[in-house]
Short mmCIF file of C-alpha atoms in Angstrom, two decimals:
data_model
loop_
_atom_site.label_atom_id
_atom_site.label_comp_id
_atom_site.label_asym_id
_atom_site.label_seq_id
_atom_site.Cartn_x
_atom_site.Cartn_y
_atom_site.Cartn_z
CA UNK A 1 -20.03 -0.48 -67.29
CA UNK A 2 -17.07 -2.52 -68.49
CA UNK A 3 -16.23 -5.73 -66.66
CA UNK A 4 -14.15 -8.87 -66.96
CA UNK A 5 -16.17 -11.97 -67.62
CA UNK A 6 -15.59 -15.49 -68.87
CA UNK A 7 -19.20 -15.79 -69.98
CA UNK A 8 -20.51 -14.76 -73.37
CA UNK A 9 -23.15 -12.06 -73.08
CA UNK A 10 -25.04 -10.02 -75.62
CA UNK A 11 -25.83 -6.63 -74.15
CA UNK A 12 -24.60 -3.05 -74.48
CA UNK A 13 -22.08 -3.45 -71.66
CA UNK A 14 -18.47 -4.12 -72.50
CA UNK A 15 -17.10 -7.40 -71.21
CA UNK A 16 -13.42 -8.23 -71.52
CA UNK A 17 -13.04 -11.89 -72.39
CA UNK A 18 -10.32 -14.20 -73.56
CA UNK A 19 -10.83 -14.97 -77.24
CA UNK A 20 -11.29 -18.74 -77.53
CA UNK A 21 -12.39 -18.74 -81.17
CA UNK A 22 -9.28 -20.59 -82.39
CA UNK A 23 -9.77 -23.18 -79.66
CA UNK A 24 -13.41 -23.57 -80.70
CA UNK A 25 -12.40 -24.02 -84.33
CA UNK A 26 -10.01 -26.83 -83.34
CA UNK A 27 -12.80 -28.56 -81.43
CA UNK A 28 -15.11 -28.23 -84.41
CA UNK A 29 -12.54 -29.62 -86.84
CA UNK A 30 -11.36 -32.43 -84.59
CA UNK A 31 -14.58 -33.57 -82.95
CA UNK A 32 -17.78 -32.10 -84.37
CA UNK A 33 -17.30 -32.14 -88.14
CA UNK A 34 -16.25 -35.84 -88.02
CA UNK A 35 -19.49 -36.51 -86.10
CA UNK A 36 -17.92 -37.50 -82.77
CA UNK A 37 -19.80 -37.84 -79.49
CA UNK A 38 -17.79 -36.58 -76.49
CA UNK A 39 -17.89 -35.15 -72.97
CA UNK A 40 -16.30 -31.94 -71.70
CA UNK A 41 -15.50 -32.60 -68.04
CA UNK A 42 -13.69 -29.87 -66.15
CA UNK A 43 -13.78 -28.35 -62.67
CA UNK A 44 -16.27 -25.79 -61.45
CA UNK A 45 -16.29 -22.52 -63.39
CA UNK A 46 -13.75 -23.80 -65.89
CA UNK A 47 -15.43 -22.26 -68.94
CA UNK A 48 -17.47 -25.27 -70.04
CA UNK A 49 -20.65 -23.26 -70.70
CA UNK A 50 -18.66 -20.52 -72.42
CA UNK A 51 -17.06 -23.12 -74.67
CA UNK A 52 -20.46 -24.56 -75.64
CA UNK A 53 -21.83 -21.10 -76.42
CA UNK A 54 -18.80 -20.21 -78.52
CA UNK A 55 -19.07 -23.49 -80.41
CA UNK A 56 -22.77 -22.92 -81.05
CA UNK A 57 -22.22 -19.42 -82.45
CA UNK A 58 -19.59 -20.67 -84.87
CA UNK A 59 -21.55 -23.76 -85.90
CA UNK A 60 -24.90 -22.11 -86.62
CA UNK A 61 -23.98 -21.05 -90.13
CA UNK A 62 -23.89 -24.74 -91.14
CA UNK A 63 -25.84 -26.64 -88.47
CA UNK A 64 -28.78 -26.41 -86.11
CA UNK A 65 -27.35 -26.25 -82.59
CA UNK A 66 -29.60 -27.30 -79.73
CA UNK A 67 -28.24 -26.09 -76.37
CA UNK A 68 -30.08 -27.50 -73.39
CA UNK A 69 -29.11 -27.62 -69.72
CA UNK A 70 -30.03 -30.00 -66.93
CA UNK A 71 -29.16 -27.41 -64.26
CA UNK A 72 -32.76 -27.35 -63.08
CA UNK A 73 -33.96 -30.63 -64.57
CA UNK A 74 -34.03 -32.92 -61.51
CA UNK A 75 -37.80 -32.74 -61.42
CA UNK A 76 -38.24 -34.35 -64.83
CA UNK A 77 -36.20 -37.44 -63.87
CA UNK A 78 -38.98 -38.96 -61.79
CA UNK A 79 -40.48 -41.26 -64.42
CA UNK A 80 -39.72 -42.35 -67.93
CA UNK A 81 -42.68 -40.39 -69.29
CA UNK A 82 -41.71 -37.19 -67.44
CA UNK A 83 -38.11 -37.49 -68.61
CA UNK A 84 -39.12 -37.85 -72.26
CA UNK A 85 -41.69 -35.09 -71.91
CA UNK A 86 -39.12 -32.75 -70.36
CA UNK A 87 -36.48 -33.55 -72.96
CA UNK A 88 -38.97 -33.00 -75.79
CA UNK A 89 -39.93 -29.65 -74.25
CA UNK A 90 -36.31 -28.48 -73.92
CA UNK A 91 -35.55 -29.42 -77.52
CA UNK A 92 -38.77 -27.82 -78.81
CA UNK A 93 -37.71 -24.48 -77.34
CA UNK A 94 -34.32 -24.75 -79.04
CA UNK A 95 -35.86 -25.76 -82.37
CA UNK A 96 -37.89 -22.56 -82.32
CA UNK A 97 -34.84 -20.45 -81.45
CA UNK A 98 -32.94 -22.08 -84.32
CA UNK A 99 -35.79 -21.31 -86.76
CA UNK A 100 -36.16 -24.93 -87.79
CA UNK A 101 -38.98 -25.36 -90.36
CA UNK A 102 -42.36 -25.20 -88.62
CA UNK A 103 -43.56 -28.59 -89.87
CA UNK A 104 -40.60 -30.27 -88.11
CA UNK A 105 -41.32 -28.43 -84.88
CA UNK A 106 -44.99 -29.44 -84.99
CA UNK A 107 -44.13 -33.08 -85.63
CA UNK A 108 -41.54 -33.05 -82.83
CA UNK A 109 -44.13 -31.55 -80.45
CA UNK A 110 -46.89 -34.10 -81.00
CA UNK A 111 -48.42 -35.95 -78.06
CA UNK A 112 -46.10 -38.45 -76.40
CA UNK A 113 -46.96 -42.14 -76.36
CA UNK A 114 -47.23 -42.88 -72.64
CA UNK A 115 -47.18 -46.63 -73.34
CA UNK A 116 -43.52 -46.63 -74.44
CA UNK A 117 -42.09 -43.11 -74.14
CA UNK A 118 -38.47 -44.14 -74.89
CA UNK A 119 -39.46 -45.79 -78.17
CA UNK A 120 -41.44 -42.65 -78.94
CA UNK A 121 -38.38 -40.45 -78.32
CA UNK A 122 -36.26 -42.79 -80.47
CA UNK A 123 -38.68 -42.29 -83.36
CA UNK A 124 -38.86 -38.50 -82.89
CA UNK A 125 -35.09 -38.14 -83.08
CA UNK A 126 -34.97 -40.30 -86.19
CA UNK A 127 -37.67 -38.30 -88.02
CA UNK A 128 -36.28 -34.92 -86.98
CA UNK A 129 -32.72 -35.69 -88.10
CA UNK A 130 -33.81 -37.48 -91.30
CA UNK A 131 -36.13 -34.68 -92.48
CA UNK A 132 -34.09 -31.65 -91.35
CA UNK A 133 -32.47 -29.51 -94.04
CA UNK A 134 -29.37 -29.26 -91.84
CA UNK A 135 -27.52 -31.67 -89.61
CA UNK A 136 -28.25 -31.16 -85.91
CA UNK A 137 -25.80 -30.80 -83.01
CA UNK A 138 -27.05 -31.56 -79.48
CA UNK A 139 -25.30 -29.95 -76.50
CA UNK A 140 -26.34 -30.88 -72.93
CA UNK A 141 -24.83 -28.71 -70.18
CA UNK A 142 -24.78 -29.60 -66.46
CA UNK A 143 -25.42 -33.22 -67.42
CA UNK A 144 -24.06 -34.46 -64.09
CA UNK A 145 -26.73 -32.69 -62.06
CA UNK A 146 -28.92 -35.80 -62.45
CA UNK A 147 -26.14 -38.37 -62.65
CA UNK A 148 -27.53 -40.40 -59.76
CA UNK A 149 -30.71 -41.35 -61.62
CA UNK A 150 -31.08 -44.53 -63.68
CA UNK A 151 -33.30 -42.66 -66.15
CA UNK A 152 -30.38 -40.43 -67.12
CA UNK A 153 -28.51 -43.54 -68.16
CA UNK A 154 -31.46 -44.67 -70.23
CA UNK A 155 -31.35 -41.40 -72.15
CA UNK A 156 -27.62 -41.71 -72.72
CA UNK A 157 -28.08 -45.34 -73.72
CA UNK A 158 -30.63 -44.31 -76.33
CA UNK A 159 -28.27 -41.69 -77.79
CA UNK A 160 -25.47 -44.25 -77.80
CA UNK A 161 -27.53 -46.91 -79.55
CA UNK A 162 -28.70 -44.48 -82.21
CA UNK A 163 -25.08 -43.42 -82.80
CA UNK A 164 -24.07 -47.05 -83.36
CA UNK A 165 -26.98 -47.65 -85.72
CA UNK A 166 -26.15 -44.46 -87.61
CA UNK A 167 -22.59 -45.67 -88.10
CA UNK A 168 -24.03 -48.91 -89.51
CA UNK A 169 -26.30 -46.93 -91.87
CA UNK A 170 -29.48 -48.10 -90.12
CA UNK A 171 -30.67 -44.90 -88.44
CA UNK A 172 -30.65 -41.09 -88.44
CA UNK A 173 -29.64 -39.15 -85.36
CA UNK A 174 -27.72 -36.11 -84.19
CA UNK A 175 -24.51 -35.26 -86.02
CA UNK A 176 -22.65 -34.79 -82.74
CA UNK A 177 -23.64 -34.91 -79.08
CA UNK A 178 -21.64 -32.97 -76.48
CA UNK A 179 -22.12 -33.49 -72.75
CA UNK A 180 -20.67 -30.94 -70.33
CA UNK A 181 -20.27 -31.21 -66.57
CA UNK A 182 -17.83 -31.59 -63.71
CA UNK A 183 -18.23 -35.34 -63.28
CA UNK A 184 -17.06 -37.65 -66.02
CA UNK A 185 -20.06 -39.69 -67.14
CA UNK A 186 -17.86 -42.80 -66.94
CA UNK A 187 -17.55 -42.30 -63.18
CA UNK A 188 -21.25 -42.49 -62.40
CA UNK A 189 -22.00 -44.62 -59.33
CA UNK A 190 -25.56 -45.85 -59.71
CA UNK A 191 -27.69 -48.31 -57.76
CA UNK A 192 -28.73 -50.76 -60.45
CA UNK A 193 -30.00 -54.31 -60.32
CA UNK A 194 -27.47 -56.94 -61.47
CA UNK A 195 -29.78 -58.19 -64.22
CA UNK A 196 -29.90 -54.66 -65.68
CA UNK A 197 -26.15 -54.04 -65.57
CA UNK A 198 -25.67 -54.85 -69.27
CA UNK A 199 -28.07 -52.01 -70.09
CA UNK A 200 -26.59 -49.33 -67.86
CA UNK A 201 -22.91 -50.00 -67.29
CA UNK A 202 -21.62 -48.32 -70.46
CA UNK A 203 -24.02 -45.49 -71.29
CA UNK A 204 -21.40 -43.42 -73.09
CA UNK A 205 -18.81 -45.86 -74.39
CA UNK A 206 -19.06 -44.44 -77.91
CA UNK A 207 -17.60 -41.13 -76.77
CA UNK A 208 -14.07 -40.17 -77.79
CA UNK A 209 -11.60 -38.73 -75.30
CA UNK A 210 -11.76 -34.92 -75.24
CA UNK A 211 -8.20 -33.62 -75.10
CA UNK A 212 -8.50 -29.90 -75.86
CA UNK A 213 -6.96 -27.69 -73.16
CA UNK A 214 -9.59 -25.20 -71.95
CA UNK A 215 -7.21 -23.25 -69.73
CA UNK A 216 -6.18 -19.74 -70.77
CA UNK A 217 -2.58 -19.56 -71.98
CA UNK A 218 -0.47 -16.42 -71.46
CA UNK A 219 -0.90 -15.33 -75.08
CA UNK A 220 -4.68 -15.61 -74.78
CA UNK A 221 -4.68 -13.61 -71.53
CA UNK A 222 -2.51 -10.97 -73.21
CA UNK A 223 -5.09 -10.57 -75.97
CA UNK A 224 -7.76 -9.69 -73.40
CA UNK A 225 -5.42 -7.27 -71.64
CA UNK A 226 -4.67 -5.48 -74.92
CA UNK A 227 -8.36 -4.81 -75.38
CA UNK A 228 -8.54 -3.42 -71.84
CA UNK A 229 -5.41 -1.33 -72.39
CA UNK A 230 -6.90 0.28 -75.51
CA UNK A 231 -9.68 1.63 -73.30
CA UNK A 232 -7.73 2.64 -70.18
CA UNK A 233 -4.09 3.28 -71.20
CA UNK A 234 -2.57 2.11 -67.91
CA UNK A 235 0.88 1.64 -69.42
CA UNK A 236 1.05 -1.92 -68.07
CA UNK A 237 3.59 -4.36 -69.47
CA UNK A 238 0.98 -6.60 -71.09
CA UNK A 239 3.13 -9.67 -71.70
CA UNK A 240 4.59 -9.51 -68.19
CA UNK A 241 1.16 -9.14 -66.62
CA UNK A 242 -0.25 -12.01 -68.68
CA UNK A 243 2.60 -14.30 -67.59
CA UNK A 244 2.17 -13.21 -63.96
CA UNK A 245 -1.56 -13.90 -63.97
CA UNK A 246 -0.88 -17.27 -65.57
CA UNK A 247 1.76 -18.05 -62.91
CA UNK A 248 -0.86 -17.62 -60.19
CA UNK A 249 -3.74 -19.39 -61.96
CA UNK A 250 -2.23 -21.87 -64.44
CA UNK A 251 -4.92 -20.48 -66.74
CA UNK A 252 -7.93 -21.61 -64.64
CA UNK A 253 -10.54 -19.44 -66.42
CA UNK A 254 -12.55 -18.11 -63.49
CA UNK A 255 -9.37 -17.28 -61.54
CA UNK A 256 -7.92 -15.38 -64.52
CA UNK A 257 -11.15 -13.42 -64.82
CA UNK A 258 -11.33 -12.84 -61.07
CA UNK A 259 -7.80 -11.39 -60.81
CA UNK A 260 -8.52 -8.96 -63.63
CA UNK A 261 -11.90 -7.99 -62.23
CA UNK A 262 -10.48 -7.40 -58.74
CA UNK A 263 -7.66 -5.26 -60.17
CA UNK A 264 -10.16 -3.12 -62.04
CA UNK A 265 -12.95 -2.92 -59.46
CA UNK A 266 -11.28 -3.37 -56.03
CA UNK A 267 -7.53 -2.78 -56.10
CA UNK A 268 -7.61 0.41 -58.18
CA UNK A 269 -8.64 3.10 -55.72
CA UNK A 270 -7.16 1.49 -52.60
CA UNK A 271 -4.71 3.67 -50.60
CA UNK A 272 -1.67 1.81 -51.91
CA UNK A 273 -3.09 1.74 -55.47
CA UNK A 274 -4.78 5.08 -56.09
CA UNK A 275 -5.55 4.47 -59.76
CA UNK A 276 -5.50 1.84 -62.52
CA UNK A 277 -1.89 2.67 -63.40
CA UNK A 278 -0.81 1.70 -59.88
CA UNK A 279 -3.11 -1.33 -59.77
CA UNK A 280 -1.93 -3.04 -62.95
CA UNK A 281 1.48 -3.94 -61.51
CA UNK A 282 3.12 -6.91 -59.82
CA UNK A 283 2.12 -5.54 -56.41
CA UNK A 284 -1.43 -4.97 -57.61
CA UNK A 285 -1.76 -8.57 -58.78
CA UNK A 286 -0.47 -9.79 -55.39
CA UNK A 287 -3.15 -7.66 -53.71
CA UNK A 288 -5.88 -9.03 -55.99
CA UNK A 289 -4.77 -12.59 -55.29
CA UNK A 290 -4.83 -11.91 -51.54
CA UNK A 291 -8.43 -10.65 -51.81
CA UNK A 292 -9.46 -13.74 -53.78
CA UNK A 293 -7.85 -16.14 -51.31
CA UNK A 294 -9.54 -14.45 -48.36
CA UNK A 295 -13.01 -14.51 -49.94
CA UNK A 296 -15.40 -17.40 -49.37
CA UNK A 297 -16.45 -18.69 -52.76
CA UNK A 298 -18.34 -21.81 -53.92
CA UNK A 299 -15.19 -22.90 -55.73
CA UNK A 300 -13.04 -22.90 -52.58
CA UNK A 301 -15.82 -24.20 -50.36
CA UNK A 302 -16.30 -27.16 -52.68
CA UNK A 303 -12.58 -27.91 -52.54
CA UNK A 304 -12.56 -27.90 -48.74
CA UNK A 305 -15.62 -30.14 -48.72
CA UNK A 306 -13.77 -32.67 -50.86
CA UNK A 307 -10.90 -32.69 -48.35
CA UNK A 308 -13.31 -33.51 -45.56
CA UNK A 309 -15.10 -36.16 -47.63
CA UNK A 310 -11.84 -37.82 -48.66
CA UNK A 311 -9.36 -37.92 -45.73
CA UNK A 312 -6.83 -39.78 -47.90
CA UNK A 313 -6.74 -36.82 -50.27
CA UNK A 314 -6.28 -34.43 -47.35
CA UNK A 315 -3.44 -36.50 -45.92
CA UNK A 316 -1.73 -36.74 -49.31
CA UNK A 317 -1.87 -32.96 -49.83
CA UNK A 318 -0.45 -32.44 -46.34
CA UNK A 319 2.50 -34.64 -47.24
CA UNK A 320 3.08 -32.94 -50.59
CA UNK A 321 2.76 -29.36 -49.38
CA UNK A 322 4.51 -29.52 -46.03
CA UNK A 323 6.86 -32.47 -46.26
CA UNK A 324 7.87 -32.20 -49.90
CA UNK A 325 6.84 -35.79 -50.59
CA UNK A 326 6.76 -36.85 -54.24
CA UNK A 327 3.51 -38.72 -54.86
CA UNK A 328 3.10 -40.67 -58.13
CA UNK A 329 -0.15 -40.10 -60.00
CA UNK A 330 -2.24 -43.20 -60.64
CA UNK A 331 -5.33 -42.83 -62.82
CA UNK A 332 -6.88 -45.91 -61.18
CA UNK A 333 -6.69 -44.41 -57.71
CA UNK A 334 -10.24 -43.25 -57.01
CA UNK A 335 -9.29 -40.29 -54.82
CA UNK A 336 -6.55 -39.02 -57.14
CA UNK A 337 -8.73 -39.47 -60.20
CA UNK A 338 -11.57 -37.57 -58.56
CA UNK A 339 -9.29 -34.71 -57.47
CA UNK A 340 -7.86 -34.47 -60.98
CA UNK A 341 -11.36 -34.49 -62.48
CA UNK A 342 -12.22 -31.53 -60.23
CA UNK A 343 -8.98 -29.83 -61.39
CA UNK A 344 -7.66 -29.56 -57.84
CA UNK A 345 -4.52 -31.47 -58.79
CA UNK A 346 -2.60 -32.20 -61.97
CA UNK A 347 -0.11 -34.80 -63.08
CA UNK A 348 3.32 -33.34 -63.90
CA UNK A 349 5.86 -35.87 -65.16
CA UNK A 350 3.77 -38.56 -63.49
CA UNK A 351 3.74 -36.80 -60.10
CA UNK A 352 0.88 -35.12 -58.26
CA UNK A 353 0.89 -31.32 -57.95
CA UNK A 354 -1.78 -28.85 -56.87
CA UNK A 355 -3.21 -27.43 -60.07
CA UNK A 356 -2.44 -23.76 -59.48
CA UNK A 357 -0.79 -21.40 -57.01
CA UNK A 358 -4.03 -19.86 -55.75
CA UNK A 359 -5.51 -23.25 -54.90
CA UNK A 360 -2.24 -24.15 -53.24
CA UNK A 361 -2.24 -21.21 -50.84
CA UNK A 362 -5.93 -21.73 -50.04
CA UNK A 363 -4.99 -25.31 -49.11
CA UNK A 364 -1.95 -24.19 -47.12
CA UNK A 365 -4.06 -21.73 -45.13
CA UNK A 366 -6.81 -24.24 -44.49
CA UNK A 367 -4.46 -27.03 -43.42
CA UNK A 368 -2.43 -24.65 -41.25
CA UNK A 369 -5.60 -23.44 -39.54
CA UNK A 370 -6.20 -26.98 -38.28
CA UNK A 371 -2.72 -27.53 -36.88
CA UNK A 372 -2.65 -27.76 -33.10
CA UNK A 373 1.13 -28.23 -33.16
CA UNK A 374 1.46 -24.62 -34.32
CA UNK A 375 -0.67 -22.98 -31.62
CA UNK A 376 2.23 -21.82 -29.36
CA UNK A 377 4.11 -20.78 -32.47
CA UNK A 378 1.21 -18.71 -33.80
CA UNK A 379 0.71 -17.13 -30.38
CA UNK A 380 4.34 -16.02 -30.17
CA UNK A 381 4.16 -14.52 -33.67
CA UNK A 382 1.01 -12.58 -32.79
CA UNK A 383 2.49 -11.27 -29.55
CA UNK A 384 5.61 -9.99 -31.32
CA UNK A 385 4.00 -8.80 -34.56
CA UNK A 386 4.58 -5.12 -33.79
CA UNK A 387 8.33 -5.79 -33.72
CA UNK A 388 8.20 -7.16 -37.27
CA UNK A 389 5.97 -4.51 -38.91
CA UNK A 390 7.60 -1.11 -38.81
CA UNK A 391 6.13 1.93 -40.57
CA UNK A 392 3.96 -0.42 -42.61
CA UNK A 393 6.95 -2.46 -43.82
CA UNK A 394 7.81 -6.06 -43.03
CA UNK A 395 11.16 -6.51 -41.25
CA UNK A 396 12.05 -10.06 -42.29
CA UNK A 397 15.41 -9.88 -40.48
CA UNK A 398 13.67 -9.22 -37.16
CA UNK A 399 11.09 -11.93 -37.81
CA UNK A 400 13.74 -14.59 -38.43
CA UNK A 401 15.77 -13.49 -35.43
CA UNK A 402 12.76 -13.90 -33.15
CA UNK A 403 11.74 -17.16 -34.82
CA UNK A 404 15.16 -18.67 -34.09
CA UNK A 405 14.76 -17.75 -30.39
CA UNK A 406 11.23 -19.16 -30.26
CA UNK A 407 12.34 -22.38 -31.98
CA UNK A 408 15.16 -22.84 -29.45
CA UNK A 409 12.73 -22.33 -26.55
CA UNK A 410 9.96 -24.62 -27.81
CA UNK A 411 11.34 -27.30 -30.11
CA UNK A 412 14.88 -28.08 -28.97
CA UNK A 413 13.74 -30.96 -26.77
CA UNK A 414 11.10 -32.28 -29.17
CA UNK A 415 11.46 -35.62 -30.91
CA UNK A 416 13.87 -35.07 -33.82
CA UNK A 417 11.85 -37.01 -36.38
CA UNK A 418 8.71 -35.09 -35.49
CA UNK A 419 10.38 -31.69 -35.84
CA UNK A 420 12.19 -32.65 -39.04
CA UNK A 421 8.90 -33.76 -40.57
CA UNK A 422 7.09 -30.56 -39.54
CA UNK A 423 9.92 -28.02 -39.85
CA UNK A 424 8.49 -26.02 -42.75
CA UNK A 425 5.01 -26.14 -41.28
CA UNK A 426 6.34 -24.67 -38.02
CA UNK A 427 7.83 -21.69 -39.87
CA UNK A 428 4.69 -21.11 -41.91
CA UNK A 429 2.68 -21.20 -38.68
CA UNK A 430 4.94 -18.40 -37.45
CA UNK A 431 4.85 -16.38 -40.67
CA UNK A 432 1.10 -16.52 -41.33
CA UNK A 433 -0.14 -14.47 -38.32
CA UNK A 434 2.44 -11.76 -39.03
CA UNK A 435 1.44 -11.08 -42.64
CA UNK A 436 -2.21 -12.11 -42.36
CA UNK A 437 -4.66 -9.52 -43.70
CA UNK A 438 -1.97 -7.40 -45.37
CA UNK A 439 0.54 -9.68 -47.04
CA UNK A 440 0.52 -12.98 -48.83
CA UNK A 441 2.85 -15.86 -49.59
CA UNK A 442 3.26 -18.80 -51.89
CA UNK A 443 5.61 -21.75 -52.16
CA UNK A 444 7.62 -22.18 -55.34
CA UNK A 445 6.55 -25.62 -56.53
CA UNK A 446 9.75 -26.21 -58.52
CA UNK A 447 11.85 -26.03 -55.35
CA UNK A 448 9.57 -27.96 -53.02
CA UNK A 449 11.01 -31.31 -52.07
CA UNK A 450 12.10 -33.15 -48.96
CA UNK A 451 15.28 -31.08 -48.77
CA UNK A 452 14.40 -27.46 -49.58
CA UNK A 453 11.52 -25.11 -50.24
CA UNK A 454 11.44 -21.49 -51.39
CA UNK A 455 8.72 -19.41 -49.75
CA UNK A 456 7.97 -16.12 -51.52
CA UNK A 457 6.36 -13.43 -49.36
CA UNK A 458 4.55 -10.39 -50.82
CA UNK A 459 4.00 -7.55 -48.36
CA UNK A 460 2.81 -4.13 -49.51
CA UNK A 461 4.78 -4.11 -52.73
CA UNK A 462 7.93 -5.78 -51.37
CA UNK A 463 9.01 -9.37 -51.94
CA UNK A 464 11.06 -11.64 -49.74
CA UNK A 465 12.38 -15.12 -50.50
CA UNK A 466 12.97 -17.47 -47.58
CA UNK A 467 14.53 -20.80 -48.44
CA UNK A 468 13.80 -23.40 -45.78
CA UNK A 469 15.96 -26.49 -45.84
CA UNK A 470 17.22 -29.38 -43.78
CA UNK A 471 20.96 -29.51 -43.06
CA UNK A 472 22.64 -32.26 -45.08
CA UNK A 473 26.23 -31.07 -44.85
CA UNK A 474 28.33 -28.13 -46.13
CA UNK A 475 28.41 -29.25 -49.77
CA UNK A 476 24.63 -29.39 -50.03
CA UNK A 477 24.39 -26.11 -48.10
CA UNK A 478 26.63 -24.33 -50.63
CA UNK A 479 24.52 -25.67 -53.49
CA UNK A 480 21.42 -24.29 -51.75
CA UNK A 481 23.02 -20.86 -51.51
CA UNK A 482 23.74 -20.85 -55.24
CA UNK A 483 20.21 -21.99 -56.06
CA UNK A 484 18.73 -19.24 -53.90
CA UNK A 485 20.86 -16.64 -55.67
CA UNK A 486 19.56 -17.88 -59.00
CA UNK A 487 16.00 -17.54 -57.78
CA UNK A 488 16.73 -14.01 -56.49
CA UNK A 489 17.96 -13.14 -59.98
CA UNK A 490 14.64 -14.24 -61.45
CA UNK A 491 12.78 -11.96 -59.04
CA UNK A 492 15.31 -9.08 -59.35
CA UNK A 493 16.06 -9.12 -55.61
CA UNK A 494 19.37 -8.41 -53.88
CA UNK A 495 18.71 -10.05 -50.51
CA UNK A 496 17.55 -13.54 -49.65
CA UNK A 497 17.02 -15.59 -46.50
CA UNK A 498 18.14 -19.12 -45.60
CA UNK A 499 16.36 -20.86 -42.75
CA UNK A 500 18.27 -24.07 -42.03
CA UNK A 501 16.97 -26.75 -39.70
CA UNK A 502 19.92 -28.75 -38.41
CA UNK A 503 19.51 -31.95 -36.42
CA UNK A 504 23.21 -32.71 -35.92
CA UNK A 505 24.24 -33.25 -32.32
CA UNK A 506 27.13 -30.82 -32.70
CA UNK A 507 25.24 -28.31 -34.81
CA UNK A 508 26.23 -24.66 -34.92
CA UNK A 509 23.18 -22.48 -34.57
CA UNK A 510 23.10 -18.76 -35.12
CA UNK A 511 22.62 -15.98 -37.64
CA UNK A 512 25.12 -14.67 -40.16
CA UNK A 513 25.23 -12.64 -43.36
CA UNK A 514 26.84 -14.21 -46.42
CA UNK A 515 27.93 -11.97 -49.32
CA UNK A 516 27.27 -13.63 -52.69
CA UNK A 517 28.48 -11.34 -55.47
CA UNK A 518 26.02 -8.46 -55.66
CA UNK A 519 23.66 -10.19 -53.23
CA UNK A 520 23.50 -10.81 -49.50
CA UNK A 521 22.04 -13.90 -47.85
CA UNK A 522 20.94 -13.87 -44.23
CA UNK A 523 21.36 -17.44 -42.97
CA UNK A 524 19.53 -18.50 -39.83
CA UNK A 525 20.42 -21.96 -38.49
CA UNK A 526 18.21 -23.50 -35.82
#
């Protein structure tokens, strides 16, 4: 069986993976060979473990690489003795796997001094690293699983102190120590006594900032697709598909892998995509993305949990996504910093954006599902859905016609400021029940602001672009028409839709077609 996977595996099955060897070599040259200590902190399923494994494979020709994980280590952090005993046991296993000389393994495994276990561990590390025929690299994965325990800080403090003494020529210790986890070790919130604060407040202040980008770039995705294409000969446009997958994921490793896996295992063979040739297309990717967004996963569940735990984050995302508000990123804002650490958001030119298109639509759907203001709107869309879906095709003209009637019936007498603030949300509340289960949508981030937003709808292989905007006068309206035409060019479409919300007292509502060169715009003003 051949599958897509971001993890490194050694078995007879074929796994298609992005080649990160060049990235690993940069990390080795920049961080490990100079003997740096550092942390790799990225969101869930961001390829941290894969990166450690790739580094270890490439380092083993020159170093001993000890890879341990604290994924299941909570039990050892109950006492100082148990922590040292557990750590010694983890390292002993790795020393054997690395074929370290037996005399070093035996000395490392001797009975632990229960009178002062930390001093004992200090001495063990010194002797091991001083007597070893190779320098030793220590990698600790899932380090944040026990980040609420003071003993974890003691261990990090020991590694830090030995690093400082090594730099002063007074000790022997690991060549490089790499910690991997979601939480940045600097963000630990621990209950410590004031008199102990000097011991625990900077457990990892010797670490350098890790700046390597672990996301998959389009060229890296293309390399994986070429390997797949050599096996299956789908005839896909590899560079186009790589760019498309990147557009949806921004290179988030597990999302890249998941799109490819869904295309191969789920989409190919569906009625609209009878084989791999049909699946590996723009429409096939849209179908794979729809499946991913509608599937409950730990990644998405964790994101929703963070919204509930941090109402300020939820409110901010509401304002960005639906109102087009520009929010400045501030690294000292606890909520923003946490969301960025989880890779839910990113800073673009100093402004907050959702980190990728898939996350964005998951957030849109979740936030829309909570909106009571949209309930009559959703009900009207559901009642009239059969008028908008004809012979399996979406009739966007009919949908916008009916939406304009519904808007006039429901929102004409509403408070102007309220409707202006929620205008785009109202339309999305109408659109979602119509395409739900079959189609999908996303909002073009580059066009989202307080004045206009382009919504791109994918429905069974067809695309529609609906620009929603607030009326700011004829000059701005003409500029919007030109911008929409430019966006239609990018998507190779001949028809676009303008949904204009006008709050002028003497506004002219209605529907009209506007010829624009070789294109036609249907403008609906409400």
